[in-house]
mmCIF file of C-alpha atoms in Angstrom:
data_model
loop_
_atom_site.group_PDB
_atom_site.id
_atom_site.type_symbol
_atom_site.label_atom_id
_atom_site.label_comp_id
_atom_site.label_asym_id
_atom_site.label_seq_id
_atom_site.Cartn_x
_atom_site.Cartn_y
_atom_site.Cartn_z
ATOM 1 C CA MET Y 139 7.538 15.859 2.756
ATOM 2 C CA SER Y 140 4.604 13.178 2.152
ATOM 3 C CA VAL Y 141 4.063 11.672 5.903
ATOM 4 C CA ARG Y 142 1.881 8.923 6.430
ATOM 5 C CA GLN Y 143 0.131 8.937 9.987
ATOM 6 C CA VAL Y 144 -1.618 6.232 11.900
ATOM 7 C CA HIS Y 145 -4.267 7.890 14.646
ATOM 8 C CA THR Y 146 -5.188 5.191 17.755
ATOM 9 C CA HIS Y 147 -8.522 7.301 19.236
ATOM 10 C CA ALA Y 148 -8.078 6.337 23.027
ATOM 11 C CA LYS Y 149 -11.836 5.645 23.540
ATOM 12 C CA SER Y 150 -11.293 2.737 21.337
ATOM 13 C CA ASN Y 151 -9.402 0.495 18.335
ATOM 14 C CA HIS Y 152 -10.625 2.477 16.063
ATOM 15 C CA CYS Y 153 -7.721 3.860 13.712
ATOM 16 C CA TRP Y 154 -7.306 6.388 10.596
ATOM 17 C CA THR Y 155 -4.664 6.383 7.871
ATOM 18 C CA PHE Y 156 -3.749 10.212 6.560
ATOM 19 C CA TRP Y 157 -1.480 11.603 4.346
ATOM 20 C CA ARG Y 158 -0.765 15.192 4.321
ATOM 21 C CA LYS Y 159 1.559 17.995 2.925
ATOM 22 C CA ARG Y 160 4.313 19.631 5.216
ATOM 23 C CA HIS Y 161 6.340 22.127 4.942
ATOM 24 C CA LEU Y 162 9.840 21.841 6.821
ATOM 25 C CA SER Y 163 12.516 24.752 7.256
ATOM 26 C CA ALA Y 164 14.230 25.628 10.484
ATOM 27 C CA LYS Y 165 14.577 29.625 9.061
ATOM 28 C CA ARG Y 166 10.877 30.760 7.191
ATOM 29 C CA THR Y 167 7.570 30.212 7.297
ATOM 30 C CA VAL Y 168 4.712 29.002 4.954
ATOM 31 C CA TYR Y 169 2.314 30.680 4.644
ATOM 32 C CA TYR Y 170 -1.530 29.719 2.204
ATOM 33 C CA VAL Y 171 -3.353 32.960 1.415
ATOM 34 C CA GLU Y 172 -6.705 31.318 -0.108
ATOM 35 C CA ALA Y 173 -9.183 32.409 -2.140
ATOM 36 C CA ASN Y 174 -12.837 30.753 -2.748
ATOM 37 C CA SER Y 175 -11.922 29.826 -6.105
ATOM 38 C CA LYS Y 176 -13.586 27.015 -8.120
ATOM 39 C CA ARG Y 177 -10.584 26.212 -10.276
ATOM 40 C CA TYR Y 178 -7.359 24.175 -9.440
ATOM 41 C CA LEU Y 179 -4.407 25.400 -10.557
ATOM 42 C CA PRO Y 180 -0.700 23.246 -10.043
ATOM 43 C CA GLU Y 181 1.924 24.522 -7.994
ATOM 44 C CA SER Y 182 4.749 22.796 -7.616
ATOM 45 C CA GLY Y 183 5.482 20.707 -3.773
ATOM 46 C CA ASP Y 184 1.442 19.722 -3.864
ATOM 47 C CA ASN Y 185 -0.514 16.567 -3.341
ATOM 48 C CA VAL Y 186 -2.730 16.127 -5.453
ATOM 49 C CA ILE Y 187 -5.670 12.936 -6.611
ATOM 50 C CA GLY Y 188 -5.923 12.783 -10.509
ATOM 51 C CA VAL Y 189 -7.441 9.942 -13.377
ATOM 52 C CA ILE Y 190 -5.464 8.436 -15.162
ATOM 53 C CA ILE Y 191 -7.211 9.816 -18.785
ATOM 54 C CA GLY Y 192 -4.725 8.312 -21.712
ATOM 55 C CA SER Y 193 -0.745 7.535 -22.169
ATOM 56 C CA PHE Y 194 1.956 8.760 -24.594
ATOM 57 C CA GLY Y 195 5.460 7.373 -24.576
ATOM 58 C CA ASP Y 196 6.308 6.448 -20.907
ATOM 59 C CA PHE Y 197 3.686 9.040 -19.395
ATOM 60 C CA TYR Y 198 0.604 8.842 -18.442
ATOM 61 C CA ARG Y 199 -2.442 11.179 -18.720
ATOM 62 C CA VAL Y 200 -3.640 12.610 -15.705
ATOM 63 C CA SER Y 201 -7.127 14.987 -15.134
ATOM 64 C CA LEU Y 202 -6.941 16.068 -11.930
ATOM 65 C CA ASN Y 203 -10.068 18.712 -12.420
ATOM 66 C CA ASP Y 204 -12.960 18.193 -14.631
ATOM 67 C CA PHE Y 205 -12.107 20.957 -17.491
ATOM 68 C CA SER Y 206 -9.145 21.717 -17.041
ATOM 69 C CA VAL Y 207 -5.617 20.852 -18.500
ATOM 70 C CA PRO Y 208 -4.497 17.697 -18.191
ATOM 71 C CA VAL Y 209 -0.618 16.975 -16.217
ATOM 72 C CA VAL Y 210 1.510 14.675 -17.014
ATOM 73 C CA LEU Y 211 2.609 11.608 -14.881
ATOM 74 C CA ASN Y 212 6.252 9.384 -16.075
ATOM 75 C CA GLN Y 213 5.545 6.013 -15.719
ATOM 76 C CA PHE Y 214 9.206 5.686 -13.952
ATOM 77 C CA SER Y 215 7.944 8.371 -11.766
ATOM 78 C CA PHE Y 216 7.629 5.547 -8.948
ATOM 79 C CA PRO Y 217 9.763 3.774 -6.384
ATOM 80 C CA ASN Y 218 12.284 1.295 -8.073
ATOM 81 C CA ALA Y 219 10.691 1.454 -10.719
ATOM 82 C CA SER Y 220 12.208 -0.017 -14.074
ATOM 83 C CA LYS Y 221 11.112 -1.085 -17.752
ATOM 84 C CA LYS Y 222 10.506 -4.799 -15.704
ATOM 85 C CA ASN Y 223 9.243 -3.084 -12.637
ATOM 86 C CA ARG Y 224 7.041 -0.417 -13.058
ATOM 87 C CA PRO Y 225 3.510 0.277 -12.366
ATOM 88 C CA ARG Y 226 1.063 -0.609 -14.926
ATOM 89 C CA LEU Y 227 -2.120 1.935 -14.861
ATOM 90 C CA GLU Y 228 -5.264 1.711 -16.898
ATOM 91 C CA VAL Y 229 -8.019 4.712 -17.904
ATOM 92 C CA GLY Y 230 -9.994 5.184 -15.194
ATOM 93 C CA ASP Y 231 -7.141 4.453 -12.765
ATOM 94 C CA LEU Y 232 -6.289 6.468 -9.081
ATOM 95 C CA ILE Y 233 -3.382 7.723 -8.386
ATOM 96 C CA TYR Y 234 -2.764 9.978 -5.413
ATOM 97 C CA ALA Y 235 0.689 12.087 -5.840
ATOM 98 C CA ARG Y 236 2.612 15.027 -5.683
ATOM 99 C CA VAL Y 237 3.289 18.168 -8.304
ATOM 100 C CA GLU Y 238 6.938 17.390 -9.461
ATOM 101 C CA SER Y 239 7.469 20.261 -11.779
ATOM 102 C CA VAL Y 240 5.356 23.081 -13.229
ATOM 103 C CA ASN Y 241 6.234 26.027 -16.497
ATOM 104 C CA PRO Y 242 4.418 27.315 -18.770
ATOM 105 C CA ASN Y 243 5.665 26.193 -21.744
ATOM 106 C CA VAL Y 244 5.002 22.585 -21.055
ATOM 107 C CA ASP Y 245 2.430 20.483 -19.150
ATOM 108 C CA ALA Y 246 2.870 20.265 -15.726
ATOM 109 C CA GLU Y 247 4.579 17.046 -13.817
ATOM 110 C CA ILE Y 248 3.504 15.268 -11.396
ATOM 111 C CA SER Y 249 5.225 12.024 -9.381
ATOM 112 C CA CYS Y 250 4.449 8.852 -6.583
ATOM 113 C CA VAL Y 251 7.461 9.482 -5.567
ATOM 114 C CA ASP Y 252 8.409 11.460 -1.754
ATOM 115 C CA PRO Y 253 11.975 13.505 -3.226
ATOM 116 C CA THR Y 254 12.828 13.276 0.784
ATOM 117 C CA THR Y 255 12.717 9.977 0.663
ATOM 118 C CA GLY Y 256 12.526 8.036 -3.045
ATOM 119 C CA LYS Y 257 9.636 6.079 -1.516
ATOM 120 C CA ALA Y 258 6.381 6.271 -2.088
ATOM 121 C CA GLU Y 259 5.261 7.361 1.396
ATOM 122 C CA GLY Y 260 1.735 7.245 0.742
ATOM 123 C CA TYR Y 261 1.903 7.975 -2.675
ATOM 124 C CA GLY Y 262 0.282 6.029 -5.639
ATOM 125 C CA LYS Y 263 -2.024 3.357 -7.198
ATOM 126 C CA LEU Y 264 -5.663 4.605 -4.552
ATOM 127 C CA GLU Y 265 -8.002 0.808 -5.124
ATOM 128 C CA GLY Y 266 -10.960 0.800 -4.001
ATOM 129 C CA GLY Y 267 -12.628 3.418 -1.716
ATOM 130 C CA MET Y 268 -14.410 5.849 -3.375
ATOM 131 C CA VAL Y 269 -13.060 10.030 -4.053
ATOM 132 C CA PHE Y 270 -15.712 12.915 -2.657
ATOM 133 C CA LYS Y 271 -15.281 16.713 -4.057
ATOM 134 C CA VAL Y 272 -14.932 19.714 -1.868
ATOM 135 C CA LYS Y 273 -14.220 23.309 -1.602
ATOM 136 C CA LEU Y 274 -10.103 23.295 -2.438
ATOM 137 C CA ALA Y 275 -9.684 25.983 0.801
ATOM 138 C CA TYR Y 276 -11.739 23.205 2.314
ATOM 139 C CA ALA Y 277 -8.993 20.461 1.214
ATOM 140 C CA ARG Y 278 -6.067 22.344 2.096
ATOM 141 C CA ASN Y 279 -7.632 23.403 5.899
ATOM 142 C CA LEU Y 280 -7.648 19.080 6.254
ATOM 143 C CA LEU Y 281 -4.558 18.112 4.522
ATOM 144 C CA PHE Y 282 -3.035 20.475 6.979
ATOM 145 C CA ASP Y 283 -5.166 20.638 10.674
ATOM 146 C CA PRO Y 284 -4.288 16.044 12.003
ATOM 147 C CA ASN Y 285 -6.391 17.382 13.951
ATOM 148 C CA ALA Y 286 -9.379 18.971 11.670
ATOM 149 C CA HIS Y 287 -12.409 18.371 13.690
ATOM 150 C CA ILE Y 288 -14.871 16.318 11.463
ATOM 151 C CA LEU Y 289 -11.569 14.038 10.840
ATOM 152 C CA THR Y 290 -11.653 13.593 14.719
ATOM 153 C CA GLU Y 291 -14.767 12.717 14.696
ATOM 154 C CA LEU Y 292 -15.269 10.659 12.446
ATOM 155 C CA VAL Y 293 -12.392 7.892 13.916
ATOM 156 C CA THR Y 294 -14.888 7.439 16.426
ATOM 157 C CA LYS Y 295 -16.727 5.555 13.924
ATOM 158 C CA CYS Y 296 -14.370 3.480 12.149
ATOM 159 C CA LYS Y 297 -11.805 2.685 10.491
ATOM 160 C CA PHE Y 298 -10.378 4.288 7.519
ATOM 161 C CA GLU Y 299 -7.912 5.477 4.856
ATOM 162 C CA ILE Y 300 -8.149 9.390 3.177
ATOM 163 C CA ALA Y 301 -6.113 11.055 0.718
ATOM 164 C CA ILE Y 302 -6.580 14.882 1.122
ATOM 165 C CA GLY Y 303 -5.407 16.347 -2.349
ATOM 166 C CA VAL Y 304 -5.427 20.217 -2.620
ATOM 167 C CA ASN Y 305 -6.603 19.959 -5.689
ATOM 168 C CA GLY Y 306 -10.442 19.420 -4.059
ATOM 169 C CA LYS Y 307 -11.223 16.082 -3.825
ATOM 170 C CA ILE Y 308 -11.191 13.571 -1.595
ATOM 171 C CA TRP Y 309 -10.373 9.725 -1.520
ATOM 172 C CA LEU Y 310 -11.438 7.486 1.099
ATOM 173 C CA LYS Y 311 -11.943 4.206 1.961
ATOM 174 C CA THR Y 312 -13.159 1.579 4.755
ATOM 175 C CA ASP Y 313 -13.682 -1.470 5.598
ATOM 176 C CA ASP Y 314 -17.468 -1.519 4.135
ATOM 177 C CA ILE Y 315 -19.221 0.778 1.103
ATOM 178 C CA LEU Y 316 -22.189 2.026 3.776
ATOM 179 C CA SER Y 317 -19.962 2.987 6.215
ATOM 180 C CA THR Y 318 -18.026 5.210 2.908
ATOM 181 C CA ILE Y 319 -20.461 6.911 1.849
ATOM 182 C CA ALA Y 320 -21.328 7.959 5.108
ATOM 183 C CA CYS Y 321 -18.492 9.404 5.823
ATOM 184 C CA GLY Y 322 -17.349 11.333 2.458
ATOM 185 C CA ARG Y 323 -20.951 12.319 2.738
ATOM 186 C CA CYS Y 324 -19.974 13.731 5.759
ATOM 187 C CA ILE Y 325 -17.176 15.147 4.687
ATOM 188 C CA GLU Y 326 -18.846 17.084 2.190
ATOM 189 C CA LYS Y 327 -21.547 18.416 4.413
ATOM 190 C CA SER Y 328 -19.082 19.596 7.270
ATOM 191 C CA GLN Y 329 -17.725 22.387 4.935
ATOM 192 C CA GLN Y 330 -20.947 24.173 5.883
ATOM 193 C CA TRP Y 331 -21.365 22.629 9.554
ATOM 194 C CA SER Y 332 -20.493 24.705 12.707
ATOM 195 C CA ASP Y 333 -17.722 22.367 15.202
ATOM 196 C CA ALA Y 334 -20.605 22.804 17.415
ATOM 197 C CA ASP Y 335 -22.366 20.977 14.931
ATOM 198 C CA ILE Y 336 -19.695 18.000 14.050
ATOM 199 C CA LYS Y 337 -20.302 15.461 16.577
ATOM 200 C CA ALA Y 338 -24.815 15.746 16.957
ATOM 201 C CA ASN Y 339 -24.583 15.821 13.078
ATOM 202 C CA VAL Y 340 -21.742 12.421 12.628
ATOM 203 C CA GLU Y 341 -23.618 10.909 15.044
ATOM 204 C CA ASP Y 342 -27.265 11.299 13.284
ATOM 205 C CA ALA Y 343 -25.346 10.471 9.581
ATOM 206 C CA PHE Y 344 -24.007 6.734 11.403
ATOM 207 C CA ALA Y 345 -27.231 6.003 13.194
ATOM 208 C CA ALA Y 346 -29.273 6.500 10.085
ATOM 209 C CA MET Y 347 -26.531 4.280 8.352
ATOM 210 C CA LYS Y 348 -27.026 1.523 10.777
ATOM 211 C CA LYS Y 349 -30.996 1.426 10.088
ATOM 212 C CA SER Y 350 -30.979 1.766 6.547
ATOM 213 C CA LYS Y 351 -27.936 -1.673 6.908
ATOM 214 C CA ASP Y 352 -30.491 -3.249 9.351
ATOM 215 C CA GLU Y 353 -33.560 -2.742 7.362
ATOM 216 C CA GLY Y 354 -31.671 -3.999 4.438
ATOM 217 C CA ASP Y 355 -30.756 -6.958 6.335
ATOM 218 C CA ASN Y 356 -34.157 -8.343 6.880
#
């Protein structure tokens, strides 16, 4: 299930929104064994960020990673989509989607519909913002951990929206481009930071951003 959640920091008016995937089962627990892989291979149920690279018939071709086999997105794989009412996506558009099916004999297929609700639940075209790349294991960690230290620290600095794909791509959007860049760079660099260093490093990054902005205004 893909869940859209809004978190409000107790000491400020800043809030952040992100989408994450949960496995809900009363009978079993889902475990992931992380390897330091550099190549993403689609698995059914994965949340991914892709870019439209073309279309054919009723399908879009979507790239999930450079130099990897594209996946396909049916133009009707959106909530309430019909021939008269369906998104018109262009080459270069970003989307947040769920891997619908994986078959070794055909292209993997993605969808922008949550199977449990029939609604978007955060899936769909990503407007504005920027995309940053992280290691696959780190992306999965951020997606599954709503209390990830870097995210909880960034929320004290600015309001932002973030979509995390297990294919190692993170889309992020704030109210201004400098804050978006600062947040994205902090997330990228946090892969090498210890938890003890995150707060100070985020403080430094936003102080540098503010200084740059002030100098640009003068």
